[in-house]
Amino acid sequence: MNSRKYLDHPTVREGAGTLTTALNDTDLVTPNAAMDDEQSPPRYVVGIDLGTTNSAMCCIDTHRDDWQIECFAVTQAIAQGESEKRETLPSFHYEPTADELKAGTCELPWQQEHSYCVGVFARDNGRSTPGRMVESAKSWLCHAGVDRRAALLPWHPAEDVERLSPVQVSSRFLRHLREAWDHSHPQYPLSKQDVVLTIPASFDEVARELTVTAAREAGLPRIFLIEEPQAAFYSWVDAHRETWEQIVSPGQKILVCDIGGGTSDFSLIHVRSGENGKLQFHRVAVGDHLLLGGDNLDLALAHYIEQKLADEGKLGGENKLSPRQWSTLISACRHAKETLLDFQAPESYTVVLPGSGSKLIGGSLQTDVTQQELHNLFVEGFLPEVELTDKPAKRQSGFQEFGLPYAPDPAMTKYLAHFLNSHHQTSGSSSIDEDPLIAARPDVVLFNGGFFASPILRSRLINCLQRWFANTSVSDKPWSPLVLKNDRLDLAVARGAAYFGMVRRGIGIRIVAGLARSYYIGVEKADGSPAAMCLIAAGTEPGAEPTVLDQHFRVRTSEPVEFPIYVSGTRLTDQPGQLLAIDPEQLTPLPPIRTVLTSRSSEDNTIDARVSVRLNEIGTLEMWCQQVDSTRRWQLQFDVRSATETDREAHTGIAERTGIVDDSIIRTAEALIESTFADESTASPDRIAKQIAAELQISRNDWPPSLLRGMWPALMASESARRRSPKHECRWLNLTGFCLRPGFGMAADDWRVEETWKTLRGKLAHSGSANLTEWRILCRRVAGGLNAGRQNQLAAPLLSAIRQKHRQMMTGRGKATDYASSTHEAAEIWRLLGSLERISSSVRAELGGIIIDLLPRAVVQPIRPSMLWALGRLGARIPIYGPLNLVLPAQTIVPWIEHLLRNEDLTDSVTQLALMQLGRRTDDRYRDISAAMRDRVVAALSQAGAKPHIIELVTNVGQLEQEEANQIFGESLPAGLRIG
């Protein structure tokens, strides 16, 4: 294997974590809190269901011989100044107003003063005061499009509300449960008991890690994780302790359908004969992550009601509810859904919304929703009659209102059909001739989650299964699955978690479940094309002997290395060492593996190594790089940090697909760099880029990412040459920034950018405007690889000077030092500030306001294009790389659009580009400008002769063309890298 693509990669950073696998009946102990050898185990075993809509806690008193699983009723605020015990804790967080706090809204028996409340009051009061309530925090934990540790909730808050991260909100739910327990059991604090916490089977590795973090922050230093579908099945086993062996039989396949408020989870459990004729349960398959559940039903109903109000002529010219009305409607729809899907539901439900203006009396909106309308919307929309061979659509759905990345297709039946089809090979049959239809058929079904509280929805899904497998009946009777009884959908997961706590102590029936997915490492084949090699097979049992791949890898010591990692939930029969093409539909990229192979030798050694993998006893995937001819080995760690601290998705290797250039090409470029910047060299650095292009016979703008990043080590090695002359420093800064642009897109780019930053630290060897400008160009080019702290370091001194100049120009009073010594330097300052997408929303809004104030001034006309370019980046509806939670509200940028439409030359391409970014359609009503304003922008762009695709991006949701992407970035992007 050509090792070049794995060279010059980053070290493991602080905060890098291990990968928690698709946990089954194994347990994950939070870091630094492994099981200690206590003489006697804790008295209580506690199961916690941290749900999207409701949370619950069940417990077992192990000091009782006749132990039973009991529901722990949670004390919570239910009204102002009033608290009660309830079986579930609604997963809603509410920050009261100052007046509500004075009235004792958040008082609890164990705490009189509290700045927030969770539970019933939070849910009910939040419905009438949107912007103060957080819901669906669990869904945000697995949102790869935002920084999940960032304070971003509520997604659209009231002005005086404290914003929290999804981890913090989840932690507050768990903290409330802990405090309620401790108040009732002062001698047995929850932190000292065996606590089992449930997670969706499809939670990604980062979401699992963050769930553990939330528990730790809530004061629960030791927890055990279990998948929710398994917990639901454990609950059924417990409820049928004496009879379950008569209900199920060997050879059967049990389908667990767990659809809650936020996610849809599908799992397959096989019933097999064990030792002494005892039955065993084996969990053999887990579905992919689906952000599809009760929240989506609420959104669908809200869209339906909004359209109904528009058809009734109640919404005015916009035919769209305001964001405040929409937030209220979402909550009202949740209540309407629960009411109309109840067993004794009324024929209709009246939805009442506040008016859009200041008029409080007589300004409300209302409409009726009938049972039949709800049936048509939910059953036909989410459980349509599809074929077993149907697959879900890949095009993104319109459900973006919460900012959450909901599943592309709302048809749950399509996902279920695809799951059963994808996993028919896990039937466990020894016959290779088994009918694939029979192999895909489940024999038994267990429903779980609030979605199935409705008998209508349960019946529809059963009917779909019956229709799919109607021809597989071996009797005269139509085939139908055995549906297991689950009386408490709201408590089953918590009950099952508590039961699993006893299983861990050797009591009860255990579900045997190995690794639910197959894992792969990215390699290059002999022809240089990328491929994936199976690392560890699905079904591998925890604690099994390490798997050592026979293949040799050439890697360098004393340098950082990185390996791309993939996971598949469908390719469950691949074996370690098996090589396959990278199919995005079957292989999902994970955060990469990073480490440094340290060596005592000072030489630049390259070693032959193997990779070994082991699934340890606590469900963690351990990976090691072992030297072939030595006992030396190095641990490899998954870089969870990169997935939790940035908005970027896990590295996908798209840039690498443009091709990994031959080492000889990189060596040629390196030689030219070294000869130009060598101490004894007399060559002028001015033509270095042209010389490399001529020698390689590749135009500078066509250099592929692998060549650009391959040149970076030679530039770093020649960094001291900056001191030779201002010209040397300018050329070095320019070429380094060009090779690292846009700061992301290739494996280990964040490390390269950080290493460059630490080497330079903003200190130039030569003073002068030209050198300082080149430094800022470098920072602009790599801004996507700079974290928020670095970006604030860059912005702070510039902001201070610009604020002073703005104040002086607007008031005519005082003196202010110019923030730039030349027009060129001023232009690059604005372009740099516009590219910093991780600085705070308030600062970026302030900068946009300053630009609007200054644009009419004659003195700034020479830098007008740069200021307009910066304005478009600052107010863009879709950022290049920044987190969505930092996108400015539509109401902030509407005055900017008004100014451009009134005062700027709309035939100018830069103005058109800025207008497109400010008005670009996303189908998120909180980011999108109003329909009326969009129509004005489209009309203005059309009249000014803007390119059709520019207009199309404002009219409809779409992707940037390469030319537009280059304009927004500020120059050409490396081949293979795309934005927006």
mmCIF file with all atom_site columns, C-alpha atoms in Angstrom, residues 443-565:
data_model
loop_
_atom_site.group_PDB
_atom_site.id
_atom_site.type_symbol
_atom_site.label_atom_id
_atom_site.label_alt_id
_atom_site.label_comp_id
_atom_site.label_asym_id
_atom_site.label_entity_id
_atom_site.label_seq_id
_atom_site.pdbx_PDB_ins_code
_atom_site.Cartn_x
_atom_site.Cartn_y
_atom_site.Cartn_z
_atom_site.occupancy
_atom_site.B_iso_or_equiv
_atom_site.pdbx_formal_charge
_atom_site.auth_seq_id
_atom_site.auth_comp_id
_atom_site.auth_asym_id
_atom_site.auth_atom_id
_atom_site.pdbx_PDB_model_num
ATOM 1   C CA . ASP A 1 443 ? -42.004 -14.023 12.972 1.00 0.00 ? 443 ASP A CA 1
ATOM 2   C CA . VAL A 1 444 ? -42.612 -11.889 16.025 1.00 0.00 ? 444 VAL A CA 1
ATOM 3   C CA . VAL A 1 445 ? -43.046 -8.129  16.451 1.00 0.00 ? 445 VAL A CA 1
ATOM 4   C CA . LEU A 1 446 ? -42.634 -5.972  19.533 1.00 0.00 ? 446 LEU A CA 1
ATOM 5   C CA . PHE A 1 447 ? -43.824 -2.392  19.286 1.00 0.00 ? 447 PHE A CA 1
ATOM 6   C CA . ASN A 1 448 ? -42.363 0.290   21.512 1.00 0.00 ? 448 ASN A CA 1
ATOM 7   C CA . GLY A 1 449 ? -42.406 4.071   21.712 1.00 0.00 ? 449 GLY A CA 1
ATOM 8   C CA . GLY A 1 450 ? -45.143 6.675   21.946 1.00 0.00 ? 450 GLY A CA 1
ATOM 9   C CA . PHE A 1 451 ? -45.837 6.463   18.212 1.00 0.00 ? 451 PHE A CA 1
ATOM 10  C CA . PHE A 1 452 ? -47.507 3.089   18.742 1.00 0.00 ? 452 PHE A CA 1
ATOM 11  C CA . ALA A 1 453 ? -49.834 4.319   21.458 1.00 0.00 ? 453 ALA A CA 1
ATOM 12  C CA . SER A 1 454 ? -52.292 4.726   18.597 1.00 0.00 ? 454 SER A CA 1
ATOM 13  C CA . PRO A 1 455 ? -54.019 1.441   17.612 1.00 0.00 ? 455 PRO A CA 1
ATOM 14  C CA . ILE A 1 456 ? -54.494 2.923   14.135 1.00 0.00 ? 456 ILE A CA 1
ATOM 15  C CA . LEU A 1 457 ? -50.763 3.276   13.569 1.00 0.00 ? 457 LEU A CA 1
ATOM 16  C CA . ARG A 1 458 ? -50.015 -0.157  15.039 1.00 0.00 ? 458 ARG A CA 1
ATOM 17  C CA . SER A 1 459 ? -52.625 -1.827  12.839 1.00 0.00 ? 459 SER A CA 1
ATOM 18  C CA . ARG A 1 460 ? -51.347 -0.126  9.696  1.00 0.00 ? 460 ARG A CA 1
ATOM 19  C CA . LEU A 1 461 ? -47.800 -1.384  10.238 1.00 0.00 ? 461 LEU A CA 1
ATOM 20  C CA . ILE A 1 462 ? -49.033 -4.916  10.930 1.00 0.00 ? 462 ILE A CA 1
ATOM 21  C CA . ASN A 1 463 ? -51.085 -4.784  7.727  1.00 0.00 ? 463 ASN A CA 1
ATOM 22  C CA . CYS A 1 464 ? -47.969 -3.782  5.783  1.00 0.00 ? 464 CYS A CA 1
ATOM 23  C CA . LEU A 1 465 ? -46.050 -6.768  7.170  1.00 0.00 ? 465 LEU A CA 1
ATOM 24  C CA . GLN A 1 466 ? -48.956 -9.083  6.362  1.00 0.00 ? 466 GLN A CA 1
ATOM 25  C CA . ARG A 1 467 ? -49.097 -7.832  2.786  1.00 0.00 ? 467 ARG A CA 1
ATOM 26  C CA . TRP A 1 468 ? -45.330 -8.099  2.256  1.00 0.00 ? 468 TRP A CA 1
ATOM 27  C CA . PHE A 1 469 ? -45.161 -11.695 3.425  1.00 0.00 ? 469 PHE A CA 1
ATOM 28  C CA . ALA A 1 470 ? -48.660 -12.930 2.468  1.00 0.00 ? 470 ALA A CA 1
ATOM 29  C CA . ASN A 1 471 ? -47.231 -15.632 0.189  1.00 0.00 ? 471 ASN A CA 1
ATOM 30  C CA . THR A 1 472 ? -45.042 -17.181 2.881  1.00 0.00 ? 472 THR A CA 1
ATOM 31  C CA . SER A 1 473 ? -47.842 -18.828 4.863  1.00 0.00 ? 473 SER A CA 1
ATOM 32  C CA . VAL A 1 474 ? -47.477 -22.612 5.272  1.00 0.00 ? 474 VAL A CA 1
ATOM 33  C CA . SER A 1 475 ? -51.133 -23.063 6.228  1.00 0.00 ? 475 SER A CA 1
ATOM 34  C CA . ASP A 1 476 ? -54.489 -22.114 4.826  1.00 0.00 ? 476 ASP A CA 1
ATOM 35  C CA . LYS A 1 477 ? -54.610 -19.105 7.124  1.00 0.00 ? 477 LYS A CA 1
ATOM 36  C CA . PRO A 1 478 ? -53.099 -15.806 5.953  1.00 0.00 ? 478 PRO A CA 1
ATOM 37  C CA . TRP A 1 479 ? -49.673 -15.204 7.436  1.00 0.00 ? 479 TRP A CA 1
ATOM 38  C CA . SER A 1 480 ? -49.549 -12.757 10.324 1.00 0.00 ? 480 SER A CA 1
ATOM 39  C CA . PRO A 1 481 ? -46.771 -11.995 12.810 1.00 0.00 ? 481 PRO A CA 1
ATOM 40  C CA . LEU A 1 482 ? -47.123 -12.721 16.495 1.00 0.00 ? 482 LEU A CA 1
ATOM 41  C CA . VAL A 1 483 ? -47.413 -9.330  18.188 1.00 0.00 ? 483 VAL A CA 1
ATOM 42  C CA . LEU A 1 484 ? -46.000 -9.280  21.692 1.00 0.00 ? 484 LEU A CA 1
ATOM 43  C CA . LYS A 1 485 ? -47.956 -7.433  24.350 1.00 0.00 ? 485 LYS A CA 1
ATOM 44  C CA . ASN A 1 486 ? -46.467 -4.188  25.631 1.00 0.00 ? 486 ASN A CA 1
ATOM 45  C CA . ASP A 1 487 ? -48.894 -2.479  28.000 1.00 0.00 ? 487 ASP A CA 1
ATOM 46  C CA . ARG A 1 488 ? -46.678 0.423   29.077 1.00 0.00 ? 488 ARG A CA 1
ATOM 47  C CA . LEU A 1 489 ? -45.076 1.988   26.045 1.00 0.00 ? 489 LEU A CA 1
ATOM 48  C CA . ASP A 1 490 ? -44.051 4.954   28.170 1.00 0.00 ? 490 ASP A CA 1
ATOM 49  C CA . LEU A 1 491 ? -42.260 2.868   30.809 1.00 0.00 ? 491 LEU A CA 1
ATOM 50  C CA . ALA A 1 492 ? -41.054 -0.212  28.925 1.00 0.00 ? 492 ALA A CA 1
ATOM 51  C CA . VAL A 1 493 ? -37.576 1.108   28.129 1.00 0.00 ? 493 VAL A CA 1
ATOM 52  C CA . ALA A 1 494 ? -36.900 2.231   31.708 1.00 0.00 ? 494 ALA A CA 1
ATOM 53  C CA . ARG A 1 495 ? -38.249 -1.073  33.028 1.00 0.00 ? 495 ARG A CA 1
ATOM 54  C CA . GLY A 1 496 ? -36.066 -3.032  30.646 1.00 0.00 ? 496 GLY A CA 1
ATOM 55  C CA . ALA A 1 497 ? -33.013 -0.985  31.606 1.00 0.00 ? 497 ALA A CA 1
ATOM 56  C CA . ALA A 1 498 ? -33.584 -1.887  35.269 1.00 0.00 ? 498 ALA A CA 1
ATOM 57  C CA . TYR A 1 499 ? -33.996 -5.558  34.338 1.00 0.00 ? 499 TYR A CA 1
ATOM 58  C CA . PHE A 1 500 ? -30.707 -5.429  32.434 1.00 0.00 ? 500 PHE A CA 1
ATOM 59  C CA . GLY A 1 501 ? -29.083 -4.160  35.613 1.00 0.00 ? 501 GLY A CA 1
ATOM 60  C CA . MET A 1 502 ? -30.062 -7.469  37.225 1.00 0.00 ? 502 MET A CA 1
ATOM 61  C CA . VAL A 1 503 ? -28.848 -9.404  34.179 1.00 0.00 ? 503 VAL A CA 1
ATOM 62  C CA . ARG A 1 504 ? -25.441 -7.842  34.722 1.00 0.00 ? 504 ARG A CA 1
ATOM 63  C CA . ARG A 1 505 ? -25.502 -9.432  38.160 1.00 0.00 ? 505 ARG A CA 1
ATOM 64  C CA . GLY A 1 506 ? -26.202 -12.832 36.653 1.00 0.00 ? 506 GLY A CA 1
ATOM 65  C CA . ILE A 1 507 ? -29.948 -12.866 37.274 1.00 0.00 ? 507 ILE A CA 1
ATOM 66  C CA . GLY A 1 508 ? -32.409 -13.266 34.397 1.00 0.00 ? 508 GLY A CA 1
ATOM 67  C CA . ILE A 1 509 ? -32.128 -14.050 30.705 1.00 0.00 ? 509 ILE A CA 1
ATOM 68  C CA . ARG A 1 510 ? -29.403 -12.253 28.774 1.00 0.00 ? 510 ARG A CA 1
ATOM 69  C CA . ILE A 1 511 ? -29.554 -11.106 25.162 1.00 0.00 ? 511 ILE A CA 1
ATOM 70  C CA . VAL A 1 512 ? -26.406 -12.285 23.429 1.00 0.00 ? 512 VAL A CA 1
ATOM 71  C CA . ALA A 1 513 ? -25.309 -9.599  21.054 1.00 0.00 ? 513 ALA A CA 1
ATOM 72  C CA . GLY A 1 514 ? -22.017 -9.031  19.357 1.00 0.00 ? 514 GLY A CA 1
ATOM 73  C CA . LEU A 1 515 ? -20.951 -6.035  17.352 1.00 0.00 ? 515 LEU A CA 1
ATOM 74  C CA . ALA A 1 516 ? -23.951 -4.720  15.424 1.00 0.00 ? 516 ALA A CA 1
ATOM 75  C CA . ARG A 1 517 ? -21.932 -3.298  12.540 1.00 0.00 ? 517 ARG A CA 1
ATOM 76  C CA . SER A 1 518 ? -18.831 -4.012  10.482 1.00 0.00 ? 518 SER A CA 1
ATOM 77  C CA . TYR A 1 519 ? -15.892 -1.601  10.625 1.00 0.00 ? 519 TYR A CA 1
ATOM 78  C CA . TYR A 1 520 ? -13.416 -0.798  7.842  1.00 0.00 ? 520 TYR A CA 1
ATOM 79  C CA . ILE A 1 521 ? -10.165 1.077   7.312  1.00 0.00 ? 521 ILE A CA 1
ATOM 80  C CA . GLY A 1 522 ? -9.430  3.142   4.195  1.00 0.00 ? 522 GLY A CA 1
ATOM 81  C CA . VAL A 1 523 ? -6.545  1.871   2.072  1.00 0.00 ? 523 VAL A CA 1
ATOM 82  C CA . GLU A 1 524 ? -5.184  2.314   -1.433 1.00 0.00 ? 524 GLU A CA 1
ATOM 83  C CA . LYS A 1 525 ? -5.085  -0.488  -3.940 1.00 0.00 ? 525 LYS A CA 1
ATOM 84  C CA . ALA A 1 526 ? -2.078  -1.135  -6.169 1.00 0.00 ? 526 ALA A CA 1
ATOM 85  C CA . ASP A 1 527 ? -3.482  1.153   -8.855 1.00 0.00 ? 527 ASP A CA 1
ATOM 86  C CA . GLY A 1 528 ? -3.803  4.001   -6.355 1.00 0.00 ? 528 GLY A CA 1
ATOM 87  C CA . SER A 1 529 ? -7.593  3.897   -6.144 1.00 0.00 ? 529 SER A CA 1
ATOM 88  C CA . PRO A 1 530 ? -9.183  4.101   -2.692 1.00 0.00 ? 530 PRO A CA 1
ATOM 89  C CA . ALA A 1 531 ? -10.752 1.034   -1.099 1.00 0.00 ? 531 ALA A CA 1
ATOM 90  C CA . ALA A 1 532 ? -12.018 -0.165  2.270  1.00 0.00 ? 532 ALA A CA 1
ATOM 91  C CA . MET A 1 533 ? -10.646 -3.160  4.145  1.00 0.00 ? 533 MET A CA 1
ATOM 92  C CA . CYS A 1 534 ? -12.772 -4.896  6.759  1.00 0.00 ? 534 CYS A CA 1
ATOM 93  C CA . LEU A 1 535 ? -11.247 -4.435  10.203 1.00 0.00 ? 535 LEU A CA 1
ATOM 94  C CA . ILE A 1 536 ? -13.654 -6.306  12.411 1.00 0.00 ? 536 ILE A CA 1
ATOM 95  C CA . ALA A 1 537 ? -16.729 -8.296  11.486 1.00 0.00 ? 537 ALA A CA 1
ATOM 96  C CA . ALA A 1 538 ? -20.261 -7.761  12.685 1.00 0.00 ? 538 ALA A CA 1
ATOM 97  C CA . GLY A 1 539 ? -21.190 -10.247 15.365 1.00 0.00 ? 539 GLY A CA 1
ATOM 98  C CA . THR A 1 540 ? -17.790 -10.162 17.052 1.00 0.00 ? 540 THR A CA 1
ATOM 99  C CA . GLU A 1 541 ? -18.245 -10.858 20.752 1.00 0.00 ? 541 GLU A CA 1
ATOM 100 C CA . PRO A 1 542 ? -16.847 -8.518  23.412 1.00 0.00 ? 542 PRO A CA 1
ATOM 101 C CA . GLY A 1 543 ? -13.643 -9.828  24.939 1.00 0.00 ? 543 GLY A CA 1
ATOM 102 C CA . ALA A 1 544 ? -12.761 -11.987 21.941 1.00 0.00 ? 544 ALA A CA 1
ATOM 103 C CA . GLU A 1 545 ? -9.137  -12.402 20.897 1.00 0.00 ? 545 GLU A CA 1
ATOM 104 C CA . PRO A 1 546 ? -7.758  -9.477  18.869 1.00 0.00 ? 546 PRO A CA 1
ATOM 105 C CA . THR A 1 547 ? -8.116  -9.653  15.096 1.00 0.00 ? 547 THR A CA 1
ATOM 106 C CA . VAL A 1 548 ? -4.785  -9.019  13.354 1.00 0.00 ? 548 VAL A CA 1
ATOM 107 C CA . LEU A 1 549 ? -4.932  -8.107  9.675  1.00 0.00 ? 549 LEU A CA 1
ATOM 108 C CA . ASP A 1 550 ? -2.376  -9.929  7.533  1.00 0.00 ? 550 ASP A CA 1
ATOM 109 C CA . GLN A 1 551 ? -1.838  -6.933  5.298  1.00 0.00 ? 551 GLN A CA 1
ATOM 110 C CA . HIS A 1 552 ? 1.260   -4.768  5.866  1.00 0.00 ? 552 HIS A CA 1
ATOM 111 C CA . PHE A 1 553 ? 1.096   -0.997  5.991  1.00 0.00 ? 553 PHE A CA 1
ATOM 112 C CA . ARG A 1 554 ? 4.053   1.297   5.358  1.00 0.00 ? 554 ARG A CA 1
ATOM 113 C CA . VAL A 1 555 ? 3.959   4.124   7.897  1.00 0.00 ? 555 VAL A CA 1
ATOM 114 C CA . ARG A 1 556 ? 6.488   6.626   9.163  1.00 0.00 ? 556 ARG A CA 1
ATOM 115 C CA . THR A 1 557 ? 7.473   6.917   12.797 1.00 0.00 ? 557 THR A CA 1
ATOM 116 C CA . SER A 1 558 ? 7.905   10.154  14.732 1.00 0.00 ? 558 SER A CA 1
ATOM 117 C CA . GLU A 1 559 ? 5.239   11.774  12.566 1.00 0.00 ? 559 GLU A CA 1
ATOM 118 C CA . PRO A 1 560 ? 1.478   12.028  12.967 1.00 0.00 ? 560 PRO A CA 1
ATOM 119 C CA . VAL A 1 561 ? -0.590  9.504   11.029 1.00 0.00 ? 561 VAL A CA 1
ATOM 120 C CA . GLU A 1 562 ? -4.289  9.297   10.249 1.00 0.00 ? 562 GLU A CA 1
ATOM 121 C CA . PHE A 1 563 ? -6.474  6.546   8.838  1.00 0.00 ? 563 PHE A CA 1
ATOM 122 C CA . PRO A 1 564 ? -10.001 6.964   7.442  1.00 0.00 ? 564 PRO A CA 1
ATOM 123 C CA . ILE A 1 565 ? -12.548 4.663   9.098  1.00 0.00 ? 565 ILE A CA 1
#
